């Protein structure tokens, strides 16, 4: 049978799912996925909200019988696919299959580290409440088959607490661990290697490729197809994954580490010429003055910087050679592994004279952050690494998201992914945005950089919240603006619950937002995407300004410089399309289902007054444009009454 037999107007899904609605776009996407699976080709598919892309790629994949990896950008979508969507589609198709869920190791409890933490009260606080939590953890460990902390009944919102009971690649002792045979990470990876459908995340997908490149064992099996959902996250993730860095704190730790004294009878306290040279080079390096943006590219380095890096790299290399004959325990092995990484990065940085233009090369930077100096290697073109990842597998590659393009085409995504040959398809949302949603940019607000802007934006938000029978998201491009509006809006939302990012976990804030509707939530970056609130619980989304990333952000600054050195226009080719995609994500929080309605208010007049505003507008859903605040208030009240409020 074909995908259309299931997804068609009178297809099988229409007879077994009460809420199934035929969508022509879903059928188109399923056919494109089937072609890519058959030809082992590359498909880039933008599928607007409501198209039903999950079924559109699951059904042809399961029907093909091919072994596949489905990778997502978020844990939430991973869990939904594994726990709900795949079992349902498998049951409907009558095709039982072995499925595995594979997350990063930080999502699994480490039995050894948990036992260590239990024996050290300073790591897990005592007291009746903490004793109850500990007993609940112990009971869960008696029952769990996965060790997945998302299933744990105890809330673990404190990153430090989670760090004490999970492992990292650096502190994991592997087969020497007394709990190795019961290790949840090992078991999850074993099941993945034995399954025909693996649900994982983009970070782990990259980690698998990097491990293979370094000659280590793989995390994922060889498969026939890779399906990458939430693919808009891939380019930035590739930049982070393919970058390497050494911090000032890491260098300080190496130079003060007593492990060397134990292994070599030499070390920080021995006053040998080697250690004196290393300490002097380190002191020279960290005393250098930063560039105007706190960043210096390798073509801006002084002779002193180069000499310091060269001395550190050659000195650490000499230390590694002496370690070859030294006996090692776990501490020694970990120290050596870390030193090898640091030496490699410093050596590459010290050898660079000018920024390379080759796609596969890395550009060295020095960066001064709050915690001190960072030596960083960053890929010239992250898409090159993504292309190498795809070329390493004889498989189909299907990349999809609700927002991949800017200005009505996919060229920005394709360029950042270094894709030269692929099938492209853009499927608009089936929702009636003209009837369901308004877009409003008030011409009465001051310029976003005006000192009075946040006062005016807060006053507008207060009035519209009062008119809105449903819930409200106030989305901000910076934590500073969020905090400023929070301070101003307290007391102006009546009896509504006011929720603020940072005051609880994202999960708990969203839970309260829906339970205590109509509520008001103030959020920044993490609430612009991956949030699905149905119905009247969310009917107003207000955005403080167009989401151009700040050039003072070190990552953005480095990307801008990289585009300049490649002879490109960083605003046109990078900053603008990146901001367009971010705005699309924020606007996309509003209408998630065919019965949803609401208004999007963008407080930034540049959306309608600047020439580049047309690029934003062409990329947004075809909402009705409101010219007055009164229209927005009336629209919200009218639809709220129709919804029974």
Coordinates of C-alpha atoms in Angstrom, one line a residue:
X1 CA 0.0 0.0 0.0
X2 CA 1.0 3.6 -0.5
X3 CA 1.0 6.6 1.9
X4 CA -2.0 8.0 0.0
X5 CA -4.0 4.9 0.9
X6 CA -3.7 6.0 4.5
X7 CA -3.6 9.8 4.2
X8 CA -6.1 10.2 1.3
X9 CA -9.5 11.8 1.4
X10 CA -11.2 8.5 2.2
X11 CA -8.0 6.8 3.4
X12 CA -7.6 4.4 6.2
X13 CA -6.7 7.1 8.8
X14 CA -10.0 8.8 8.1
X15 CA -11.8 5.6 9.3
X16 CA -9.7 5.0 12.4
X17 CA -9.0 8.4 13.8
X18 CA -11.9 10.6 14.9
X19 CA -10.0 13.8 14.5
X20 CA -8.4 13.1 11.2
X21 CA -8.8 15.7 8.5
X22 CA -7.7 15.2 4.9
X23 CA -5.0 17.7 3.9
X24 CA -3.6 17.9 0.4
X25 CA -0.3 19.2 1.7
X26 CA 0.1 16.3 4.0
X27 CA -0.3 13.9 1.0
X28 CA 2.2 16.0 -1.1
X29 CA 4.8 15.7 1.7
X30 CA 4.2 12.0 2.2
X31 CA 4.8 11.4 -1.6
X32 CA 8.0 13.5 -1.5
X33 CA 9.2 11.5 1.5
X34 CA 8.5 8.3 -0.3
X35 CA 10.5 9.4 -3.3
X36 CA 13.5 10.4 -1.1
X37 CA 13.4 7.1 0.7
X38 CA 13.2 5.1 -2.6
X39 CA 16.0 7.1 -4.3
X40 CA 18.2 7.7 -1.2
X41 CA 18.1 11.4 -2.0
X42 CA 18.0 14.6 0.0
X43 CA 14.6 16.3 0.7
X44 CA 14.2 19.7 2.3
X45 CA 10.6 20.3 3.2
X46 CA 9.0 23.3 4.9
X47 CA 5.6 22.2 6.2
X48 CA 3.5 24.9 7.8
X49 CA 1.7 24.5 11.1
X50 CA -1.2 22.1 10.7
X51 CA 0.1 20.2 7.7
X52 CA 0.6 17.1 9.8
X53 CA 4.2 16.5 8.9
X54 CA 4.7 13.8 11.6
X55 CA 2.3 11.3 9.9
X56 CA 3.6 12.5 6.5
X57 CA 7.1 11.1 7.2
X58 CA 6.2 8.3 9.6
X59 CA 3.7 6.5 7.3
X60 CA 5.9 6.2 4.2
X61 CA 9.0 5.3 6.4
X62 CA 7.2 2.5 8.1
X63 CA 5.6 1.3 4.9
X64 CA 9.0 1.2 3.2
X65 CA 10.4 -1.2 5.8
X66 CA 13.7 0.7 5.8
X67 CA 15.8 1.1 8.9
X68 CA 15.7 4.8 9.9
X69 CA 16.8 7.4 12.5
X70 CA 14.4 10.1 13.4
X71 CA 16.2 13.1 14.9
X72 CA 14.6 16.1 16.6
X73 CA 15.8 19.3 18.1
X74 CA 14.0 19.0 21.4
X75 CA 13.5 16.3 24.0
X76 CA 9.7 17.1 24.1
X77 CA 9.3 16.1 20.4
X78 CA 11.5 13.0 20.9
X79 CA 9.2 11.8 23.7
X80 CA 6.1 12.5 21.8
X81 CA 7.3 10.6 18.8
X82 CA 8.4 7.6 20.8
X83 CA 5.6 7.4 23.3
X84 CA 2.6 8.4 21.1
X85 CA 3.0 8.9 17.4
X86 CA 5.1 5.9 16.4
X87 CA 3.1 3.3 18.4
X88 CA -0.1 4.7 16.9
X89 CA 1.1 4.7 13.3
X90 CA 2.7 1.2 13.8
X91 CA -0.6 -0.1 15.1
X92 CA -2.7 1.4 12.3
X93 CA -0.3 0.1 9.7
X94 CA -0.2 -3.3 11.3
X95 CA 3.6 -3.2 11.2
X96 CA 5.2 -4.0 14.6
X97 CA 8.8 -2.9 14.8
X98 CA 11.6 -2.6 17.3
X99 CA 11.9 1.0 18.3
X100 CA 14.5 2.7 20.5
X101 CA 14.7 6.1 22.2
X102 CA 18.2 7.4 22.5
X103 CA 19.0 10.7 24.4
X104 CA 22.3 12.3 25.5
X105 CA 23.9 10.8 28.6
X106 CA 22.9 13.8 30.7
X107 CA 19.3 12.6 30.5
X108 CA 20.0 9.3 32.3
X109 CA 20.8 8.8 36.0
X110 CA 24.3 7.5 36.6
X111 CA 24.1 4.8 39.3
X112 CA 27.7 5.3 40.5
X113 CA 27.4 9.1 40.8
X114 CA 24.0 8.8 42.5
X115 CA 25.4 6.4 45.1
X116 CA 28.4 8.7 45.6
X117 CA 26.0 11.7 46.1
X118 CA 23.9 9.7 48.6
X119 CA 27.0 9.1 50.7
X120 CA 28.1 12.8 50.6
X121 CA 25.4 15.0 52.4
X122 CA 27.0 18.1 51.0
X123 CA 26.0 17.1 47.5
X124 CA 22.4 16.3 48.4
X125 CA 21.0 18.4 51.2
X126 CA 19.5 16.7 54.3
X127 CA 16.2 17.5 56.0
X128 CA 12.7 15.9 55.9
X129 CA 11.8 17.2 52.5
X130 CA 15.1 16.0 51.0
X131 CA 14.8 12.7 52.7
X132 CA 11.4 12.2 51.1
X133 CA 12.8 13.1 47.7
X134 CA 15.7 10.6 48.2
X135 CA 13.2 7.8 49.1
X136 CA 11.2 8.7 46.0
X137 CA 14.3 8.5 43.9
X138 CA 15.3 5.1 45.5
X139 CA 11.8 3.7 44.8
X140 CA 11.9 4.9 41.2
X141 CA 15.3 3.3 40.7
X142 CA 13.9 0.0 41.9
X143 CA 11.3 0.2 39.1
X144 CA 12.8 2.1 36.2
X145 CA 14.0 0.2 33.1
X146 CA 15.4 3.2 31.4
X147 CA 16.9 5.5 34.0
X148 CA 15.5 8.4 31.9
X149 CA 15.2 11.4 34.2
X150 CA 12.1 12.7 32.4
X151 CA 10.2 9.7 33.9
X152 CA 11.5 10.4 37.4
X153 CA 8.7 11.5 39.8
X154 CA 11.2 13.8 41.6
X155 CA 11.6 17.3 40.0
X156 CA 15.2 18.0 39.2
X157 CA 15.2 21.6 38.1
X158 CA 18.5 22.5 39.7
X159 CA 21.3 21.9 37.1
X160 CA 23.9 21.4 39.9
X161 CA 21.8 18.6 41.5
X162 CA 21.4 16.9 38.1
X163 CA 25.1 17.2 37.4
X164 CA 25.8 15.3 40.6
X165 CA 23.7 12.3 39.5
X166 CA 24.5 12.2 35.8
X167 CA 27.7 11.5 34.0
X168 CA 29.8 13.2 31.3
X169 CA 32.1 11.7 28.7
X170 CA 35.0 13.0 30.9
X171 CA 34.0 11.5 34.2
X172 CA 32.5 8.3 33.0
X173 CA 34.8 5.3 33.9
X174 CA 33.3 3.0 31.3
X175 CA 33.9 -0.7 31.8
X176 CA 35.7 -0.1 35.0
X177 CA 32.5 1.2 36.6
X178 CA 31.1 -1.3 39.2
X179 CA 27.6 -0.5 37.8
X180 CA 28.6 -0.9 34.1
X181 CA 26.4 -4.0 33.6
X182 CA 23.4 -2.0 34.8
X183 CA 24.3 1.3 33.1
X184 CA 21.3 3.0 31.6
X185 CA 23.3 4.8 29.0
X186 CA 25.0 1.6 27.8
X187 CA 21.6 -0.2 27.7
X188 CA 20.0 2.7 25.7
X189 CA 22.8 2.6 23.2
X190 CA 22.7 -1.2 22.9
X191 CA 19.0 -1.1 22.2
X192 CA 19.5 1.6 19.5
X193 CA 22.1 -0.5 17.7
X194 CA 19.6 -3.4 17.7
X195 CA 16.5 -1.5 16.6
X196 CA 15.0 -0.7 13.2
X197 CA 13.7 2.7 14.1
X198 CA 15.7 5.0 16.4
X199 CA 14.4 8.3 17.8
X200 CA 17.2 10.6 18.9
X201 CA 18.2 14.2 18.8
X202 CA 20.4 16.4 16.6
X203 CA 23.1 16.8 19.3
X204 CA 23.5 13.0 19.5
X205 CA 23.5 12.6 15.7
X206 CA 26.5 15.0 15.5
X207 CA 28.2 13.3 18.4
X208 CA 27.9 9.9 16.6
X209 CA 29.6 11.4 13.5
X210 CA 32.4 13.1 15.5
X211 CA 33.1 9.8 17.4
X212 CA 33.3 7.9 14.1
X213 CA 35.7 10.6 12.7
X214 CA 37.9 10.1 15.7
X215 CA 37.9 6.3 15.3
X216 CA 35.7 5.6 18.4
X217 CA 32.7 3.3 18.5
X218 CA 29.5 4.5 17.0
X219 CA 26.3 5.5 18.9
X220 CA 23.9 4.8 16.1
X221 CA 23.7 1.9 13.7
X222 CA 23.9 2.1 9.9
X223 CA 20.5 3.0 8.5
X224 CA 18.7 3.6 5.2
X225 CA 17.3 7.0 6.1
X226 CA 17.7 10.0 8.4
X227 CA 14.7 12.1 9.1
X228 CA 15.6 15.4 10.8
X229 CA 12.6 17.1 12.3
X230 CA 12.9 20.7 13.7
X231 CA 15.7 21.0 11.0
X232 CA 15.8 24.8 11.4
X233 CA 18.0 24.2 14.5
X234 CA 20.7 22.4 12.5
X235 CA 23.0 25.2 11.3
X236 CA 23.5 26.8 14.7
X237 CA 23.9 23.5 16.3
X238 CA 26.5 22.5 13.7
X239 CA 28.5 25.7 14.5
X240 CA 28.5 24.8 18.2
X241 CA 29.3 21.1 17.7
X242 CA 32.1 21.8 15.2
X243 CA 33.7 24.5 17.4
X244 CA 36.4 23.8 20.0
X245 CA 37.6 26.0 22.8
X246 CA 39.9 26.2 25.8
X247 CA 39.1 28.5 28.7
X248 CA 41.3 30.3 31.0
X249 CA 40.0 28.3 33.9
X250 CA 40.9 25.0 32.1
X251 CA 44.5 26.3 31.5
X252 CA 44.7 27.3 35.2
X253 CA 43.5 23.8 36.2
X254 CA 46.1 22.1 34.0
X255 CA 48.9 24.2 35.4
X256 CA 47.9 23.6 39.0
X257 CA 47.0 19.9 38.6
X258 CA 48.9 17.7 41.1
X259 CA 48.3 14.7 38.9
X260 CA 51.4 15.6 37.0
X261 CA 53.5 15.5 40.2
X262 CA 52.2 11.9 40.9
X263 CA 52.8 10.7 37.4
X264 CA 56.1 12.3 36.4
X265 CA 57.7 13.5 39.7
X266 CA 57.4 16.9 38.2
X267 CA 54.6 19.5 38.3
X268 CA 53.5 22.9 39.4
X269 CA 55.6 22.9 42.5
X270 CA 58.8 21.5 41.0
X271 CA 60.1 24.8 39.5
X272 CA 61.6 23.0 36.5
X273 CA 62.2 25.0 33.3
X274 CA 59.2 23.4 31.6
X275 CA 56.8 24.6 34.2
X276 CA 58.3 28.0 34.5
X277 CA 58.0 28.4 30.7
X278 CA 54.4 27.3 30.8
X279 CA 53.4 29.5 33.6
X280 CA 55.1 32.6 32.1
X281 CA 53.4 31.9 28.7
X282 CA 50.1 31.6 30.4
X283 CA 50.6 34.8 32.3
X284 CA 51.5 36.7 29.1
X285 CA 48.5 35.3 27.3
X286 CA 45.9 36.3 29.8
X287 CA 47.3 39.7 30.3
X288 CA 46.7 40.7 26.7
X289 CA 44.2 43.5 26.0
X290 CA 41.0 42.5 24.3
X291 CA 39.8 43.8 21.0
X292 CA 37.0 46.4 20.7
X293 CA 34.3 43.8 20.9
X294 CA 36.2 41.6 23.4
X295 CA 37.2 39.4 20.5
X296 CA 40.4 39.2 18.3
X297 CA 40.7 37.2 15.1
X298 CA 44.0 35.4 14.4
X299 CA 44.9 38.1 11.9
X300 CA 44.8 40.7 14.7
X301 CA 47.0 38.8 17.1
X302 CA 50.2 40.4 18.4
X303 CA 53.6 38.6 18.3
X304 CA 53.3 38.2 22.1
X305 CA 50.0 36.3 21.7
X306 CA 51.4 34.0 19.1
X307 CA 54.5 33.3 21.1
X308 CA 52.5 32.5 24.2
X309 CA 50.2 30.1 22.3
X310 CA 53.2 28.4 20.7
X311 CA 55.0 28.0 24.0
X312 CA 51.9 26.5 25.6
X313 CA 51.3 24.1 22.7
X314 CA 54.9 22.9 22.5
X315 CA 55.2 22.6 26.3
X316 CA 52.0 20.5 26.6
X317 CA 53.2 18.4 23.7
X318 CA 56.5 17.7 25.6
X319 CA 54.4 16.9 28.7
X320 CA 52.3 14.4 26.7
X321 CA 55.4 12.7 25.4
X322 CA 56.7 12.2 28.9
X323 CA 53.3 10.7 29.9
X324 CA 53.7 7.9 27.4
X325 CA 55.8 5.9 29.9
X326 CA 53.9 6.8 33.0
X327 CA 51.5 4.4 34.7
X328 CA 48.0 5.8 34.8
X329 CA 44.9 5.4 37.0
X330 CA 41.5 6.8 36.2
X331 CA 42.5 10.3 37.2
X332 CA 45.6 10.1 35.1
X333 CA 43.8 8.9 32.1
X334 CA 41.2 11.7 32.3
X335 CA 43.9 14.3 32.8
X336 CA 45.8 13.0 29.8
X337 CA 42.7 13.0 27.6
X338 CA 41.9 16.5 28.6
X339 CA 45.5 17.7 28.0
X340 CA 45.5 16.1 24.5
X341 CA 42.4 18.1 23.6
X342 CA 43.8 21.4 25.0
X343 CA 47.2 20.9 23.2
X344 CA 45.5 20.2 19.9
X345 CA 43.4 23.4 20.1
X346 CA 46.4 25.5 21.1
X347 CA 48.6 24.1 18.4
X348 CA 46.0 24.7 15.7
X349 CA 45.5 28.3 16.9
X350 CA 49.2 29.0 17.1
X351 CA 49.8 27.8 13.5
X352 CA 47.1 30.1 12.0
X353 CA 48.3 33.4 10.5
X354 CA 45.3 34.5 8.5
X355 CA 41.6 33.4 8.5
X356 CA 41.2 30.4 6.1
X357 CA 38.6 30.6 3.5
X358 CA 38.4 26.8 2.8
X359 CA 35.0 25.5 3.8
X360 CA 36.4 22.7 6.0
X361 CA 38.8 24.9 7.9
X362 CA 38.5 26.5 11.3
X363 CA 39.0 30.1 12.3
X364 CA 40.9 30.8 15.6
X365 CA 39.6 33.6 17.9
X366 CA 40.6 34.9 21.3
X367 CA 37.5 36.0 23.3
X368 CA 37.4 37.8 26.6
X369 CA 34.3 36.7 28.6
X370 CA 33.3 37.3 32.2
X371 CA 35.1 34.2 33.3
X372 CA 38.3 35.1 31.5
X373 CA 40.0 34.4 28.2
X374 CA 38.8 31.7 25.7
X375 CA 40.8 30.3 22.8
X376 CA 38.2 29.2 20.2
X377 CA 38.3 27.4 16.9
X378 CA 35.1 27.9 14.9
X379 CA 34.2 26.4 11.5
X380 CA 34.4 28.7 8.6
X381 CA 31.3 27.1 7.1
X382 CA 29.3 24.9 9.4
X383 CA 27.4 23.6 6.4
X384 CA 30.6 21.8 5.3
X385 CA 30.5 19.7 8.4
X386 CA 26.8 18.9 7.8
X387 CA 27.5 17.9 4.2
X388 CA 30.3 15.6 5.4
X389 CA 27.9 14.1 7.9
X390 CA 25.5 13.3 5.1
X391 CA 28.1 12.0 2.8
X392 CA 29.4 9.6 5.5
X393 CA 26.1 7.6 5.1
X394 CA 24.6 5.9 2.1
X395 CA 21.1 6.9 3.1
X396 CA 18.2 9.2 2.4
X397 CA 18.2 12.5 4.2
X398 CA 14.8 14.2 4.9
X399 CA 14.9 17.6 6.6
X400 CA 11.7 19.3 7.7
X401 CA 10.4 22.1 9.9
X402 CA 7.5 24.6 9.9
X403 CA 10.0 27.4 9.3
X404 CA 13.1 26.8 7.1
X405 CA 12.8 29.7 4.7
X406 CA 13.0 33.4 4.6
X407 CA 11.3 35.6 2.0
X408 CA 9.4 32.7 0.5
X409 CA 12.3 30.5 -0.4
X410 CA 14.7 28.0 1.2
X411 CA 17.9 29.4 -0.2
X412 CA 19.2 30.6 3.3
X413 CA 18.7 27.2 4.8
X414 CA 20.2 25.4 1.8
X415 CA 23.2 27.7 1.8
X416 CA 23.9 27.2 5.5
X417 CA 23.5 23.4 5.1
X418 CA 25.9 23.5 2.0
X419 CA 23.2 21.7 0.0
X420 CA 23.8 21.8 -3.8
X421 CA 21.5 19.0 -5.0
X422 CA 18.2 18.3 -3.2
X423 CA 14.5 18.3 -3.7
X424 CA 12.7 21.3 -2.2
X425 CA 9.1 21.6 -1.2
X426 CA 7.2 24.4 0.6
X427 CA 3.8 23.4 1.9
X428 CA 1.8 26.3 3.4
X429 CA -0.3 25.8 6.5
X430 CA -4.0 24.8 5.8
X431 CA -5.3 27.2 8.4
X432 CA -7.4 30.2 7.4
X433 CA -5.0 32.8 8.9
X434 CA -7.0 35.7 7.4
X435 CA -10.0 34.7 9.5
X436 CA -8.2 33.3 12.5
X437 CA -5.5 35.9 13.2
X438 CA -4.6 39.6 13.2
X439 CA -1.2 41.2 12.8
X440 CA -0.8 44.6 14.4
X441 CA 2.2 47.0 14.4
X442 CA 1.1 50.2 16.2
X443 CA 2.4 53.4 14.6
X444 CA 1.9 55.3 17.9
X445 CA 4.7 53.6 19.8
X446 CA 8.1 55.3 20.0
X447 CA 11.2 53.9 18.2
X448 CA 12.4 50.7 19.9
X449 CA 15.6 52.5 21.0
X450 CA 13.7 55.4 22.5
X451 CA 14.0 55.6 26.3
X452 CA 10.2 55.8 26.5
X453 CA 9.6 52.7 24.4
X454 CA 9.3 50.1 27.1
X455 CA 6.9 52.3 29.1
X456 CA 4.7 52.7 26.0
X457 CA 4.9 49.0 25.1
X458 CA 3.9 48.0 28.7
X459 CA 0.9 50.4 28.6
X460 CA -0.2 48.9 25.3
X461 CA 0.2 45.3 26.7
X462 CA -1.8 46.2 29.8
X463 CA -4.7 47.5 27.7
X464 CA -4.8 44.6 25.3
X465 CA -4.5 42.0 28.1
X466 CA -7.5 43.6 29.7
X467 CA -9.4 43.3 26.4
X468 CA -8.3 39.7 25.8
X469 CA -10.5 36.9 27.2
X470 CA -7.7 34.4 26.6
X471 CA -4.1 34.0 27.6
X472 CA -1.2 36.2 26.6
X473 CA 2.5 35.6 25.7
X474 CA 4.8 38.6 26.0
X475 CA 7.9 37.6 24.1
X476 CA 11.2 39.5 24.4
X477 CA 14.5 39.6 22.5
X478 CA 16.5 40.2 25.7
X479 CA 16.3 39.4 29.4
X480 CA 16.9 43.1 30.1
X481 CA 13.7 44.1 28.3
X482 CA 11.8 41.2 29.9
X483 CA 12.8 42.3 33.4
X484 CA 12.0 46.0 32.7
X485 CA 8.5 45.2 31.5
X486 CA 7.9 42.8 34.3
X487 CA 8.7 45.5 36.8
X488 CA 6.3 47.9 35.1
X489 CA 3.4 45.5 34.5
X490 CA 3.0 44.0 38.0
X491 CA -0.4 45.1 39.3
X492 CA -1.7 45.8 35.8
X493 CA -3.0 42.4 34.9
X494 CA -5.9 42.2 37.4
X495 CA -6.6 38.8 38.8
X496 CA -4.7 37.0 36.0
X497 CA -1.7 34.8 37.0
X498 CA 1.5 36.5 36.0
X499 CA 4.3 34.1 35.1
X500 CA 7.9 35.0 34.3
X501 CA 10.7 33.0 32.7
X502 CA 13.3 32.2 35.3
X503 CA 10.9 32.0 38.2
X504 CA 10.3 28.2 37.6
X505 CA 11.2 25.6 35.0
X506 CA 9.8 26.0 31.5
X507 CA 7.7 22.9 31.9
X508 CA 6.1 24.2 35.2
X509 CA 5.5 27.7 33.8
X510 CA 3.6 26.2 30.7
X511 CA 1.7 23.8 33.0
X512 CA 0.5 26.7 35.2
X513 CA -0.2 28.9 32.1
X514 CA -2.7 26.4 30.9
X515 CA -4.1 25.3 34.3
X516 CA -4.6 28.9 35.5
X517 CA -5.9 30.4 32.2
X518 CA -6.3 33.1 31.2
X519 CA -2.8 33.9 32.3
X520 CA 0.1 36.2 31.2
X521 CA 3.5 34.8 30.6
X522 CA 6.7 36.8 30.0
X523 CA 9.4 34.9 28.2
X524 CA 12.5 35.3 26.2
X525 CA 14.3 33.0 23.7
X526 CA 13.2 29.6 25.0
X527 CA 9.5 30.5 24.6
X528 CA 9.8 31.6 21.0
X529 CA 9.7 28.0 19.8
X530 CA 8.7 24.4 20.8
X531 CA 5.6 25.6 22.7
X532 CA 2.2 24.3 21.8
X533 CA -0.8 25.9 23.7
X534 CA -4.2 25.1 22.4
X535 CA -7.3 27.2 22.2
X536 CA -8.3 30.2 24.3
X537 CA -5.4 29.5 26.7
X538 CA -3.3 31.6 24.2
X539 CA -5.0 34.2 22.0
X540 CA -2.5 37.1 22.2
X541 CA 1.2 37.1 21.4
X542 CA 3.1 40.4 21.8
X543 CA 6.7 40.8 20.6
X544 CA 8.8 43.7 21.8
X545 CA 11.0 44.1 18.8
X546 CA 12.3 42.5 15.6
X547 CA 14.6 39.7 16.7
X548 CA 17.9 40.8 15.2
X549 CA 20.6 39.1 17.1
X550 CA 22.9 41.6 18.9
X551 CA 26.2 42.1 17.2
X552 CA 27.7 42.3 20.7
X553 CA 26.9 38.6 21.1
X554 CA 30.3 36.9 20.6
X555 CA 28.8 34.2 18.3
X556 CA 27.0 36.7 16.2
X557 CA 30.0 39.0 16.0
X558 CA 32.2 36.1 14.8
X559 CA 29.6 35.1 12.2
X560 CA 29.4 38.7 10.9
X561 CA 33.2 38.8 10.6
X562 CA 33.2 35.5 8.9
X563 CA 30.7 36.7 6.3
X564 CA 32.7 39.8 5.7
X565 CA 35.9 37.8 5.1
X566 CA 34.1 35.6 2.7
X567 CA 33.1 38.7 0.7
X568 CA 29.4 38.5 1.6
X569 CA 26.9 41.0 3.0
X570 CA 26.4 39.9 6.6
X571 CA 23.2 41.8 7.0
X572 CA 21.5 40.6 3.9
X573 CA 22.9 37.0 3.9
X574 CA 23.0 36.3 7.7
X575 CA 21.4 38.8 10.1
X576 CA 18.2 39.4 8.2
X577 CA 17.2 35.8 7.3
X578 CA 18.2 34.7 10.8
X579 CA 15.9 37.3 12.3
X580 CA 13.1 36.4 9.9
X581 CA 13.2 32.8 10.9
X582 CA 13.2 33.7 14.6
X583 CA 10.1 36.0 14.1
X584 CA 8.4 33.2 12.2
X585 CA 9.0 30.9 15.2
X586 CA 7.6 33.5 17.7
X587 CA 4.5 34.2 15.6
X588 CA 4.0 30.5 15.2
X589 CA 3.2 30.1 18.9
X590 CA -0.3 31.6 18.3
X591 CA -2.4 29.5 15.8
X592 CA -1.6 25.8 16.4
X593 CA -5.0 24.3 15.5
X594 CA -7.8 24.9 13.1
X595 CA -10.0 26.3 15.9
X596 CA -7.5 28.6 17.4
X597 CA -7.7 32.4 16.9
X598 CA -5.8 35.4 18.1
X599 CA -3.7 38.5 17.5
X600 CA 0.1 39.0 17.0
X601 CA 1.3 42.4 18.0
X602 CA 4.9 43.4 17.0
X603 CA 5.8 46.6 18.8
X604 CA 8.7 47.4 16.4
X605 CA 7.7 50.0 13.7
X606 CA 10.6 48.9 11.6
X607 CA 8.4 46.0 10.4
X608 CA 6.3 48.4 8.3
X609 CA 8.6 51.4 8.0
X610 CA 11.9 49.9 6.8
X611 CA 12.5 48.4 3.4
X612 CA 13.6 45.1 4.8
X613 CA 10.2 44.9 6.7
X614 CA 8.8 43.4 3.5
X615 CA 11.0 40.4 3.8
X616 CA 9.6 39.7 7.3
X617 CA 6.0 40.3 6.1
X618 CA 6.4 38.0 3.1
X619 CA 7.6 35.2 5.4
X620 CA 4.7 35.4 7.9
X621 CA 1.4 33.6 7.5
X622 CA -1.3 35.7 5.6
X623 CA -2.9 37.2 8.7
X624 CA -5.3 40.2 8.4
X625 CA -3.5 43.4 9.1
X626 CA -5.1 45.6 11.8
X627 CA -4.4 49.4 11.6
X628 CA -5.8 50.4 15.0
X629 CA -5.6 49.1 18.5
X630 CA -9.4 49.1 18.7
X631 CA -9.6 46.5 15.9
X632 CA -7.4 44.1 17.9
X633 CA -9.5 44.6 21.1
X634 CA -12.7 44.0 19.2
X635 CA -11.4 40.9 17.4
X636 CA -10.3 39.3 20.7
X637 CA -13.5 40.1 22.4
X638 CA -15.6 38.8 19.5
X639 CA -13.8 35.5 19.1
X640 CA -13.7 35.1 22.9
X641 CA -17.5 35.3 23.0
X642 CA -17.8 32.8 20.1
X643 CA -15.6 30.4 22.1
X644 CA -18.0 30.7 25.0
X645 CA -16.2 33.4 27.1

